[in-house]
PDB file of C-alpha atoms in Angstrom:
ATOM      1  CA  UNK K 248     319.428  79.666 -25.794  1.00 45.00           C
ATOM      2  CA  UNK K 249     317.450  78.169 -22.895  1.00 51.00           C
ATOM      3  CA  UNK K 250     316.113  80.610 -21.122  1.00 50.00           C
ATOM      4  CA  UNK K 251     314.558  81.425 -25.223  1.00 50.00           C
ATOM      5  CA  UNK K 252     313.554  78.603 -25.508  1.00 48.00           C
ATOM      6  CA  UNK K 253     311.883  78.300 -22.122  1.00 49.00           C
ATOM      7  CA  UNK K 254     310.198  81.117 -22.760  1.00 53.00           C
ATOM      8  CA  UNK K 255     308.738  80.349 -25.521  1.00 73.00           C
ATOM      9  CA  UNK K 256     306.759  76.759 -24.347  1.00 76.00           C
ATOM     10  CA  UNK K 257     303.399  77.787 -23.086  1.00 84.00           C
ATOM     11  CA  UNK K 258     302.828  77.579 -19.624  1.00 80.00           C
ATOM     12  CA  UNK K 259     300.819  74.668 -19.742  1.00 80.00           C
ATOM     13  CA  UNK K 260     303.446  72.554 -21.888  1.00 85.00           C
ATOM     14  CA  UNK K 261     306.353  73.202 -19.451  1.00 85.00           C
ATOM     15  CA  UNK K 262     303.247  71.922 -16.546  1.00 82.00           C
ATOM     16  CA  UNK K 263     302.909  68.971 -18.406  1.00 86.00           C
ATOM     17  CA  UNK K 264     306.690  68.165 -18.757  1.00 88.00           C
ATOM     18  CA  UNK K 265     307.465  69.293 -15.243  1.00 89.00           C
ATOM     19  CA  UNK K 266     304.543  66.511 -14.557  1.00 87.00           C
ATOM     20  CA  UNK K 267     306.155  63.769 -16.172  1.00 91.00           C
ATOM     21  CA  UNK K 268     309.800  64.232 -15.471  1.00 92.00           C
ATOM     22  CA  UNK K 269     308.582  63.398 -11.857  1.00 90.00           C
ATOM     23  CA  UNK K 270     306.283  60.514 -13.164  1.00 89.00           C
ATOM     24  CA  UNK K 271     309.680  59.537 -14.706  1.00 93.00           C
ATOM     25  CA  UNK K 272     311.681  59.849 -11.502  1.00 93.00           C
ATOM     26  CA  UNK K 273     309.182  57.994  -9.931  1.00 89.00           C
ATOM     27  CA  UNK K 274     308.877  55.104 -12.186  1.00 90.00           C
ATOM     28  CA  UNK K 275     312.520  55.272 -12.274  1.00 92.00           C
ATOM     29  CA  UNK K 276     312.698  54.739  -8.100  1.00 91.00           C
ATOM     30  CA  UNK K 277     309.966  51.727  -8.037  1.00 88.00           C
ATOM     31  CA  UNK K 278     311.846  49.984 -10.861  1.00 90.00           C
ATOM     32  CA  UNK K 279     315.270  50.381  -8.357  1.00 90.00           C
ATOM     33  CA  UNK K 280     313.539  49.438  -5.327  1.00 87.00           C
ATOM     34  CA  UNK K 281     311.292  46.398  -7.087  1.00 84.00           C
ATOM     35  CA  UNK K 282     309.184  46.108  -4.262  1.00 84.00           C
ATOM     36  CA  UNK K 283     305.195  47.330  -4.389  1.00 83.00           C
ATOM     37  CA  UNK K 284     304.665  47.359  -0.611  1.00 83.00           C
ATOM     38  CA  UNK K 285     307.298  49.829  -0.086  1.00 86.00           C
ATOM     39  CA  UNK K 286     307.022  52.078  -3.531  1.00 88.00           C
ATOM     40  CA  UNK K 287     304.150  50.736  -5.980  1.00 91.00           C
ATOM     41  CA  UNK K 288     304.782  52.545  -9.611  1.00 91.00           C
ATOM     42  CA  UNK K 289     302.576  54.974 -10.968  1.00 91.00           C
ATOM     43  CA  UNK K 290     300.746  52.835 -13.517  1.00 93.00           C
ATOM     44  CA  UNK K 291     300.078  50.347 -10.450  1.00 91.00           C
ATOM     45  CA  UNK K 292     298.542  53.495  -8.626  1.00 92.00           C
ATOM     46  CA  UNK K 293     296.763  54.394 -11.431  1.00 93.00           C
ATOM     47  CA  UNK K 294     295.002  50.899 -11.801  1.00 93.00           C
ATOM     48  CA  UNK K 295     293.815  51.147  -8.313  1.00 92.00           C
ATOM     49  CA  UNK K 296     292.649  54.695  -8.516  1.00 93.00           C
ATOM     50  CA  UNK K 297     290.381  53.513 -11.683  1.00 93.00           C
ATOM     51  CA  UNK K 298     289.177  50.348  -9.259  1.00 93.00           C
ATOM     52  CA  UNK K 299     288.220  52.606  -6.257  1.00 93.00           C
ATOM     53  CA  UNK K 300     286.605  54.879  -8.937  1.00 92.00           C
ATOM     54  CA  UNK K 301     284.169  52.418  -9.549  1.00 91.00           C
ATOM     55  CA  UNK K 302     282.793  51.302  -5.971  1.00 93.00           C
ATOM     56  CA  UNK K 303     280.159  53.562  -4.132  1.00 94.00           C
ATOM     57  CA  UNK K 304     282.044  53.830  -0.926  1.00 92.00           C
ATOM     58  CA  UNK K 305     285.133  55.696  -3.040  1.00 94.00           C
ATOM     59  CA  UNK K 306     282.396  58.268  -3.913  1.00 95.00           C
ATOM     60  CA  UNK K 307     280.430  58.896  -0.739  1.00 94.00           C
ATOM     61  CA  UNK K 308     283.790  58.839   0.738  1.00 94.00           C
ATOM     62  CA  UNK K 309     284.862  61.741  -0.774  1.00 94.00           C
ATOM     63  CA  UNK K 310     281.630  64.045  -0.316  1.00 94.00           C
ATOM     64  CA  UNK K 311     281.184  62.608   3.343  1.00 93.00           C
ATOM     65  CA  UNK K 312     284.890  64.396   3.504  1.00 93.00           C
ATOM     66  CA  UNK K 313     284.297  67.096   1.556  1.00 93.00           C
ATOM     67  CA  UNK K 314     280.852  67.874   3.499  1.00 93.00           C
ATOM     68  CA  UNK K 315     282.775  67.609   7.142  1.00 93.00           C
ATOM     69  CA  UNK K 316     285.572  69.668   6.136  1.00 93.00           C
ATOM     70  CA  UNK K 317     283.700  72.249   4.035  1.00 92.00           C
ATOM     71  CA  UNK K 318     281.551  72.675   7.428  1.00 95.00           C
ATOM     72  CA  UNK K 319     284.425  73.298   9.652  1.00 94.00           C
ATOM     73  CA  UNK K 320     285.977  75.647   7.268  1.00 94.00           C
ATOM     74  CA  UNK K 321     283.001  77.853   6.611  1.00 93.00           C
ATOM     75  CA  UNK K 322     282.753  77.664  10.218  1.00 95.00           C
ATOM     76  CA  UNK K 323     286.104  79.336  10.934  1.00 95.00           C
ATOM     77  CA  UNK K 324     285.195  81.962   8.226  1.00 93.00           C
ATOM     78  CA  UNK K 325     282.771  82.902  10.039  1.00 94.00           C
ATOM     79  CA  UNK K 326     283.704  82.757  13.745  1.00 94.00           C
ATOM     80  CA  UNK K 327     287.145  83.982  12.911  1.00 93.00           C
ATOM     81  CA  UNK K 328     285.679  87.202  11.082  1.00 92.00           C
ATOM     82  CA  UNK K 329     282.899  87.915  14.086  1.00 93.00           C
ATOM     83  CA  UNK K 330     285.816  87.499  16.695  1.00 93.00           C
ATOM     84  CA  UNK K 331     288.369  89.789  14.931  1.00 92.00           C
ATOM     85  CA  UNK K 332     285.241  92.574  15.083  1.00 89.00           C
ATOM     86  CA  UNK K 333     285.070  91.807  18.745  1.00 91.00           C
ATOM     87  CA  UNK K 334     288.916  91.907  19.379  1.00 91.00           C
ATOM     88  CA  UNK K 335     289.033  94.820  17.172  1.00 87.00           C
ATOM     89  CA  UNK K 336     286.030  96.757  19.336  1.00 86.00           C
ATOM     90  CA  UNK K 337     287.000  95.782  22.533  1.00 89.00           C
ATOM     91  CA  UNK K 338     290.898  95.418  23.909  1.00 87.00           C
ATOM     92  CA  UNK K 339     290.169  93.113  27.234  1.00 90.00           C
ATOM     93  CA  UNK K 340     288.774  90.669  24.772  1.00 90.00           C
ATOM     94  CA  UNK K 341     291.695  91.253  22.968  1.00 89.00           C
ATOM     95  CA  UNK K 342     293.699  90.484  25.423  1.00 89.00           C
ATOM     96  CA  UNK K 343     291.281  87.274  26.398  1.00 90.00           C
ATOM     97  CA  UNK K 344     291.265  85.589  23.322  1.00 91.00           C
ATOM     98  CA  UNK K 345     294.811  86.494  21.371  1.00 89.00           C
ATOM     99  CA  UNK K 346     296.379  83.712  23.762  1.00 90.00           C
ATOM    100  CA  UNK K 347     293.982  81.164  22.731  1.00 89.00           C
ATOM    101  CA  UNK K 348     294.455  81.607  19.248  1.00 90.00           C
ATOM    102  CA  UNK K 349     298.424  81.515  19.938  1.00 88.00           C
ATOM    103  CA  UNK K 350     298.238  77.972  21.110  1.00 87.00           C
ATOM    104  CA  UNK K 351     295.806  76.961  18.349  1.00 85.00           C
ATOM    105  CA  UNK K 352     298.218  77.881  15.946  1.00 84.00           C
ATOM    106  CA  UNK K 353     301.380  76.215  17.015  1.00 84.00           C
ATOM    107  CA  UNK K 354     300.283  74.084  18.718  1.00 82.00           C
ATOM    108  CA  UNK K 355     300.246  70.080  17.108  1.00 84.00           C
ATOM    109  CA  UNK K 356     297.239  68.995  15.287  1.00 85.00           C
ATOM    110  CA  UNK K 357     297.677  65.773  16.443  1.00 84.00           C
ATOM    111  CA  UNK K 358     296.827  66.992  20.116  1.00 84.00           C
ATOM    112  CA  UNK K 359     294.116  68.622  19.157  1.00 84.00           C
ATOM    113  CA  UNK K 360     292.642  65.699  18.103  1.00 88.00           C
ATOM    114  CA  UNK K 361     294.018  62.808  20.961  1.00 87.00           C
ATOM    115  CA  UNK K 362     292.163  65.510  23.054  1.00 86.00           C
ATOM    116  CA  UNK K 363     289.242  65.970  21.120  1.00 86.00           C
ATOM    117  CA  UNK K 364     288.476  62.284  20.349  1.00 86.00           C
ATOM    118  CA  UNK K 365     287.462  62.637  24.357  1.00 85.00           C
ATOM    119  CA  UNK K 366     284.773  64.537  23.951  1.00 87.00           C
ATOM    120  CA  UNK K 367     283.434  64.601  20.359  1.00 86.00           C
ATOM    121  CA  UNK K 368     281.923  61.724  18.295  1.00 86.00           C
ATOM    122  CA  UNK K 369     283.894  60.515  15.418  1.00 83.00           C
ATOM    123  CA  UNK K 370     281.627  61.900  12.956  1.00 83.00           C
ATOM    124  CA  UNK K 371     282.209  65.399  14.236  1.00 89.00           C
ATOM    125  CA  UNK K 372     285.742  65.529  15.169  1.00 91.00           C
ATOM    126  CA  UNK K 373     287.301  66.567  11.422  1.00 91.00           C
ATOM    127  CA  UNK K 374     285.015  69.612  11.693  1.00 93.00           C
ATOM    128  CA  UNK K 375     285.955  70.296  14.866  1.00 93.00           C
ATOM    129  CA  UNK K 376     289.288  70.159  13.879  1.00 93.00           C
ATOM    130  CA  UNK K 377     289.213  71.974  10.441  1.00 93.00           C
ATOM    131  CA  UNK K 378     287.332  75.296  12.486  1.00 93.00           C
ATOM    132  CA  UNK K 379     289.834  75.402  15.305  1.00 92.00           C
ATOM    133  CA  UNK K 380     292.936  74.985  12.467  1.00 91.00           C
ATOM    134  CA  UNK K 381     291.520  77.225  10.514  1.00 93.00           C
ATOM    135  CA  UNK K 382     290.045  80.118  12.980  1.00 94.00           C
ATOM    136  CA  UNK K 383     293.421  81.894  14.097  1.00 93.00           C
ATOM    137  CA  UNK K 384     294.172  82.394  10.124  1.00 93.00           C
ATOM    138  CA  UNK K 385     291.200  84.294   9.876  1.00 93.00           C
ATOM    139  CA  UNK K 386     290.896  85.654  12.911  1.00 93.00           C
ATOM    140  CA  UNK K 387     294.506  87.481  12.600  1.00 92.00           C
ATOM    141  CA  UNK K 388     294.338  88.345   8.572  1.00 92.00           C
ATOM    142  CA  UNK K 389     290.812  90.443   9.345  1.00 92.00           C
ATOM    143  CA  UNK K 390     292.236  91.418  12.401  1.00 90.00           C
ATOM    144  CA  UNK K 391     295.263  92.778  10.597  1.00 89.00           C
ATOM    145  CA  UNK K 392     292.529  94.532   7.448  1.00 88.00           C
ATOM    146  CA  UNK K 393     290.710  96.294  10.247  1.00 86.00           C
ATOM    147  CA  UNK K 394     293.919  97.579  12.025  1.00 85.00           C
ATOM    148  CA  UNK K 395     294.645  98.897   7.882  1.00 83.00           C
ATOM    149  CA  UNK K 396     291.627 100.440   7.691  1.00 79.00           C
ATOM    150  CA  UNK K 397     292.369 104.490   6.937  1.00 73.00           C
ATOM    151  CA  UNK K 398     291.201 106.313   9.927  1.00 74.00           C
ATOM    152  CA  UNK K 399     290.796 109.845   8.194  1.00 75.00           C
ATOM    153  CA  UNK K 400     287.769 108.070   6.080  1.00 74.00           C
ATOM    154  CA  UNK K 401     286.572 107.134   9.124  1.00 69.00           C
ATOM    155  CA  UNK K 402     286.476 110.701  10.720  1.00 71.00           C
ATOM    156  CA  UNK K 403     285.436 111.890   7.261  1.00 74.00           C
ATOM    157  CA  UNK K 404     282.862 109.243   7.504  1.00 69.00           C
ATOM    158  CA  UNK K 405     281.782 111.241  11.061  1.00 70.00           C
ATOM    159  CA  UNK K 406     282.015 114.639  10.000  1.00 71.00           C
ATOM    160  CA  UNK K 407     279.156 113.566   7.020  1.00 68.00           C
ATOM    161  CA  UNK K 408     277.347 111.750   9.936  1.00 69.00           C
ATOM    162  CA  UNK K 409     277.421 108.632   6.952  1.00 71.00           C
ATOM    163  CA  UNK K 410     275.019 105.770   8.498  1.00 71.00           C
ATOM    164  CA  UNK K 411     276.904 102.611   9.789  1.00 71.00           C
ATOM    165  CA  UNK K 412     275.788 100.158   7.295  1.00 73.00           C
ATOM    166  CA  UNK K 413     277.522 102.638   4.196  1.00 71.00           C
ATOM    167  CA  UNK K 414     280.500 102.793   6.250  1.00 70.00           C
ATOM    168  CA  UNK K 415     280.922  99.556   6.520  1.00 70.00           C
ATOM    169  CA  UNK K 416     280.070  98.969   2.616  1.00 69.00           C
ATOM    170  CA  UNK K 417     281.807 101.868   1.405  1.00 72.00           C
ATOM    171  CA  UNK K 418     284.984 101.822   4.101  1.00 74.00           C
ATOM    172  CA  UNK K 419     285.513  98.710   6.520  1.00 75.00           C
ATOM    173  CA  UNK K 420     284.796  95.954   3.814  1.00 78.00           C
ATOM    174  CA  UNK K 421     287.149  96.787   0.699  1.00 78.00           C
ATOM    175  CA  UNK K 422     289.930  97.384   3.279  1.00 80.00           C
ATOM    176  CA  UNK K 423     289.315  94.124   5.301  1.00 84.00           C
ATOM    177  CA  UNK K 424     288.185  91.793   2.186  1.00 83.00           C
ATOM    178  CA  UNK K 425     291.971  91.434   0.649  1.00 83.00           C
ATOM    179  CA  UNK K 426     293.199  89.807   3.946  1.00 86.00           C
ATOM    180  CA  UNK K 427     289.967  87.751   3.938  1.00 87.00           C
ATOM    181  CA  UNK K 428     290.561  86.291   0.912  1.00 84.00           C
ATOM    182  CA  UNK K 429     294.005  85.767   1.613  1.00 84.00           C
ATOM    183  CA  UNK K 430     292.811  84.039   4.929  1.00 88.00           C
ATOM    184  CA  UNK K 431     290.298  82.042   2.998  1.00 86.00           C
ATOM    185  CA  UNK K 432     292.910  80.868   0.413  1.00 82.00           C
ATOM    186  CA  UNK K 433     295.496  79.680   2.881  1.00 83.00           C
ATOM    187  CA  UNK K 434     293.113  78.276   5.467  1.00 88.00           C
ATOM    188  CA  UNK K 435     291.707  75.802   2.774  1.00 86.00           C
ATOM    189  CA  UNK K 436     295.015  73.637   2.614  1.00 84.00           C
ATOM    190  CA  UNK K 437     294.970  73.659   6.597  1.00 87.00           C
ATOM    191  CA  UNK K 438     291.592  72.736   6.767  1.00 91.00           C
ATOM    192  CA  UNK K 439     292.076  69.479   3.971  1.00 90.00           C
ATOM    193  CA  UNK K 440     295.324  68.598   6.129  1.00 88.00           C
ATOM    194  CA  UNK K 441     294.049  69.228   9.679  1.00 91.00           C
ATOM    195  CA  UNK K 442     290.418  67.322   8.813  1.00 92.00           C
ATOM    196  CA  UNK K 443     291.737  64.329   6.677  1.00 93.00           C
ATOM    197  CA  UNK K 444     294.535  63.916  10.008  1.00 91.00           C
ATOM    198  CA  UNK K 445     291.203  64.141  12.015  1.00 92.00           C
ATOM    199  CA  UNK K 446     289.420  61.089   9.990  1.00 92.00           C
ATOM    200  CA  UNK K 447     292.502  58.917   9.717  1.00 92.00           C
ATOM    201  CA  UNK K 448     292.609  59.312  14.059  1.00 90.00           C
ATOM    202  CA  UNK K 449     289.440  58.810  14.442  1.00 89.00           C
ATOM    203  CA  UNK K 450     288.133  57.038  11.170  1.00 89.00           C
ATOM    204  CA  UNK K 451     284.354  57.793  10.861  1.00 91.00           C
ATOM    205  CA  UNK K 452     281.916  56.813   8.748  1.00 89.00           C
ATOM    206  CA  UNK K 453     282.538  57.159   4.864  1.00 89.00           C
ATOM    207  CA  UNK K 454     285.447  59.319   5.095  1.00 92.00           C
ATOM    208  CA  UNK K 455     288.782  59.073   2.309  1.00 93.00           C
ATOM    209  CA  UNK K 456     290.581  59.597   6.065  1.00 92.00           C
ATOM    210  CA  UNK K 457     289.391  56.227   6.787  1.00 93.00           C
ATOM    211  CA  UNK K 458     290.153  54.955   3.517  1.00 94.00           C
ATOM    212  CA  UNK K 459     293.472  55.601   4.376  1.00 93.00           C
ATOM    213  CA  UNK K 460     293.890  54.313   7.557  1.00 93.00           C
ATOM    214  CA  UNK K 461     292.525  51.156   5.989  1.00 92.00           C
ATOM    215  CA  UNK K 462     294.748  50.669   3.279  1.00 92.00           C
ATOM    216  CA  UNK K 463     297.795  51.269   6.201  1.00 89.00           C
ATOM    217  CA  UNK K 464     296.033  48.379   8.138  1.00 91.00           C
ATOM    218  CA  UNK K 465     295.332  46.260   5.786  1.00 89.00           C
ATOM    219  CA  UNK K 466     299.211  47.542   3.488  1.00 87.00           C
ATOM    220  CA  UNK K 467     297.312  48.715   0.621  1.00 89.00           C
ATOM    221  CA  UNK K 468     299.908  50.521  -0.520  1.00 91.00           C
ATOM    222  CA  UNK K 469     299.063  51.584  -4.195  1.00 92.00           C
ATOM    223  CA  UNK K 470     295.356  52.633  -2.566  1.00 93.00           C
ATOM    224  CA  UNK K 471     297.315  54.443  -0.150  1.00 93.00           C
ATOM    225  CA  UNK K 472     299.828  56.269  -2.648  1.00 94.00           C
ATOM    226  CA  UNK K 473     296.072  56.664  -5.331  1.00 94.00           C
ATOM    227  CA  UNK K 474     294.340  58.066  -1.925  1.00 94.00           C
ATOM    228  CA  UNK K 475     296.651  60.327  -1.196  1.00 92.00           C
ATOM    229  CA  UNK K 476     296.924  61.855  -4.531  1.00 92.00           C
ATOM    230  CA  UNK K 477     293.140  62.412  -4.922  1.00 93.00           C
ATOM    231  CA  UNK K 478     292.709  64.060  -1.871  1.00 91.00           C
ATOM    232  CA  UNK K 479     295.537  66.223  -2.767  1.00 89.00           C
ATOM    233  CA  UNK K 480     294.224  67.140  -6.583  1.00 90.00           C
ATOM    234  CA  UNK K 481     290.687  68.276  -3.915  1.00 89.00           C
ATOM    235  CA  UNK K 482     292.144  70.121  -1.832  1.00 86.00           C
ATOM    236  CA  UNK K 483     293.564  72.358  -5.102  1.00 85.00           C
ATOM    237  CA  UNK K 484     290.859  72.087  -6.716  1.00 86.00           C
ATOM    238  CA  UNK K 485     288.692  73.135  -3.961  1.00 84.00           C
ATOM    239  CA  UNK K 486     290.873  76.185  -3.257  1.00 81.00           C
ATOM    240  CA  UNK K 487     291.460  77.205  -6.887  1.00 82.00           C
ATOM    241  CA  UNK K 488     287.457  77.367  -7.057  1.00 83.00           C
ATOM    242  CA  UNK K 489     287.123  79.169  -4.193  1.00 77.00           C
ATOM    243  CA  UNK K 490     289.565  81.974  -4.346  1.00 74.00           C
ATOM    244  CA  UNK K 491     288.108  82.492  -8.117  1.00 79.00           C
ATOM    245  CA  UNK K 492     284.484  82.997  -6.350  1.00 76.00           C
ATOM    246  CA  UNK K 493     285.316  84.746  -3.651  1.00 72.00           C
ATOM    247  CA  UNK K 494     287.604  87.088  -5.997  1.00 70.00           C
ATOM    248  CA  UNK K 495     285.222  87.774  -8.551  1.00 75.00           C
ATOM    249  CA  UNK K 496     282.382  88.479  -5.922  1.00 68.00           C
ATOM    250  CA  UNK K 497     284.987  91.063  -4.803  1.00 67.00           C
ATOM    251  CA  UNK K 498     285.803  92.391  -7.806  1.00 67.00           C
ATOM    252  CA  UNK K 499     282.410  92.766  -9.100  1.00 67.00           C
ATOM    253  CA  UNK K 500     281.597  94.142  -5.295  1.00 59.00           C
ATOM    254  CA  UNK K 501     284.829  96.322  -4.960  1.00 59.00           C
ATOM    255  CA  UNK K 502     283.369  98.345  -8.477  1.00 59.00           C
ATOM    256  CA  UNK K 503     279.981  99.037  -7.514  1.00 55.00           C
ATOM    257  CA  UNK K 504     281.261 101.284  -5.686  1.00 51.00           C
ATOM    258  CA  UNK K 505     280.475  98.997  -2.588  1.00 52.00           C
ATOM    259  CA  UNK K 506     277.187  98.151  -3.423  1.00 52.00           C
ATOM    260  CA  UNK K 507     276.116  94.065  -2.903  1.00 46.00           C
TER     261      UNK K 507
END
């Protein structure tokens, strides 16, 4: 009777009443706890989302973000997918760089940035970071699509003497672009993470990471708990409107037979 009846509610009804059973449990734990500075309510949250929404700063806030982080992570796109050519090409560089990008991935973001705060100005360091979060992703999904690539094509590709740019079109690029995309759609949620951790360390200019740090200071907590959920509701959004993009580019490119 309830699995029927589950499936029968539309996907987005059983969103919505996912949504507010844990608006529920969360009114539910303010009310117990009765005090704002430790859990503020969600109505309270709401009311200060709807003041920042009005001021300037909120706004320019969130596209000085958006424009830092969007930066670093088109950055690592594209360095990550020109190194895994290299790395792919040439096995001493290979061997030069796969180390590198093995202590960029585990190790803690928070190092990165201590470290980089030495060297970079504040108004850099969140693209910094995003790039060098984001770069071993990439760098080791295309690297993995090129390793997939089927070699008989490629000899096939010799005996026809076919000219390197239709190889690549026709051969290298459908096989590499699903682990690109998958790169591209997990490196986004590093990218918000690693680059808001960046602005909150090292609080720039019109940035929601100083926003945040502020309302800490200053124990803001509903802008803190209203903060936190817009930057999460971007960094969805963001990545739901890229991996749509990027797939239908593919799509459309992946049935032309690979033809732009």
């Amino acid at each position: 009777m309830t699995s029927t009846t589950r499936a029968r509610l539309p996907r987005p009804l059983r969103r919505l009443l996912v949504l507010l059973f844990w608006l529920l449990v969360w009114q539910l734990a303010a009310m117990a706890v009765d005090l704002e500075l430790l859990l503020p309510a969600p109505l309270a949250v709401l009311e200060r989302l709807f003041a920042l929404a009005g001021t300037l700063t909120f706004w320019q806030s969130i596209l000085g973000s958006m424009g830092r982080i969007l930066l670093g992570f088109g950055a690592a796109l594209l360095l990550g997918t020109l190194t895994a050519l290299g790395t792919s090409r040439f096995p001493l560089l290979y061997d030069l760089i796969s180390p590198v990008m093995s202590i960029a991935r585990t190790a803690p973001v928070a190092s990165f940035i201590i470290l980089a705060l030495v060297w970079l100005p504040t108004g850099t360091l969140s693209i910094f970071i995003a790039c060098t979060m984001v770069l071993p992703i990439v760098w080791q999904n295309v690297s993995q699509g090129i390793r997939e690539i089927d070699r008989s094509l490629l000899e096939m590709a010799k005996v026809y003497k076919l000219p390197p740019l239709r190889v690549l079109t026709a051969i290298t690029l459908p096989s590499v672009l699903p682990y690109f995309l998958a790169a591209a759609a997990a490196g986004m949620g590093y990218a918000w993470k690693s680059g808001i951790a960046a602005e909150v360390l090292s609080t720039p200019k019109l940035a929601l990471g100083t926003l945040l740090y502020e309302s800490k200071i200053y124990l803001l907590i509903p802008d803190l708990f209203a903060l936190t959920a817009v930057i999460i509701l971007l960094s969805a959004g963001i990545e739901w409107l890229m991996v749509r993009l990027i797939g239908r580019l593919s799509r459309r490119y992946l049935r032309g037979g690979g033809k732009p």
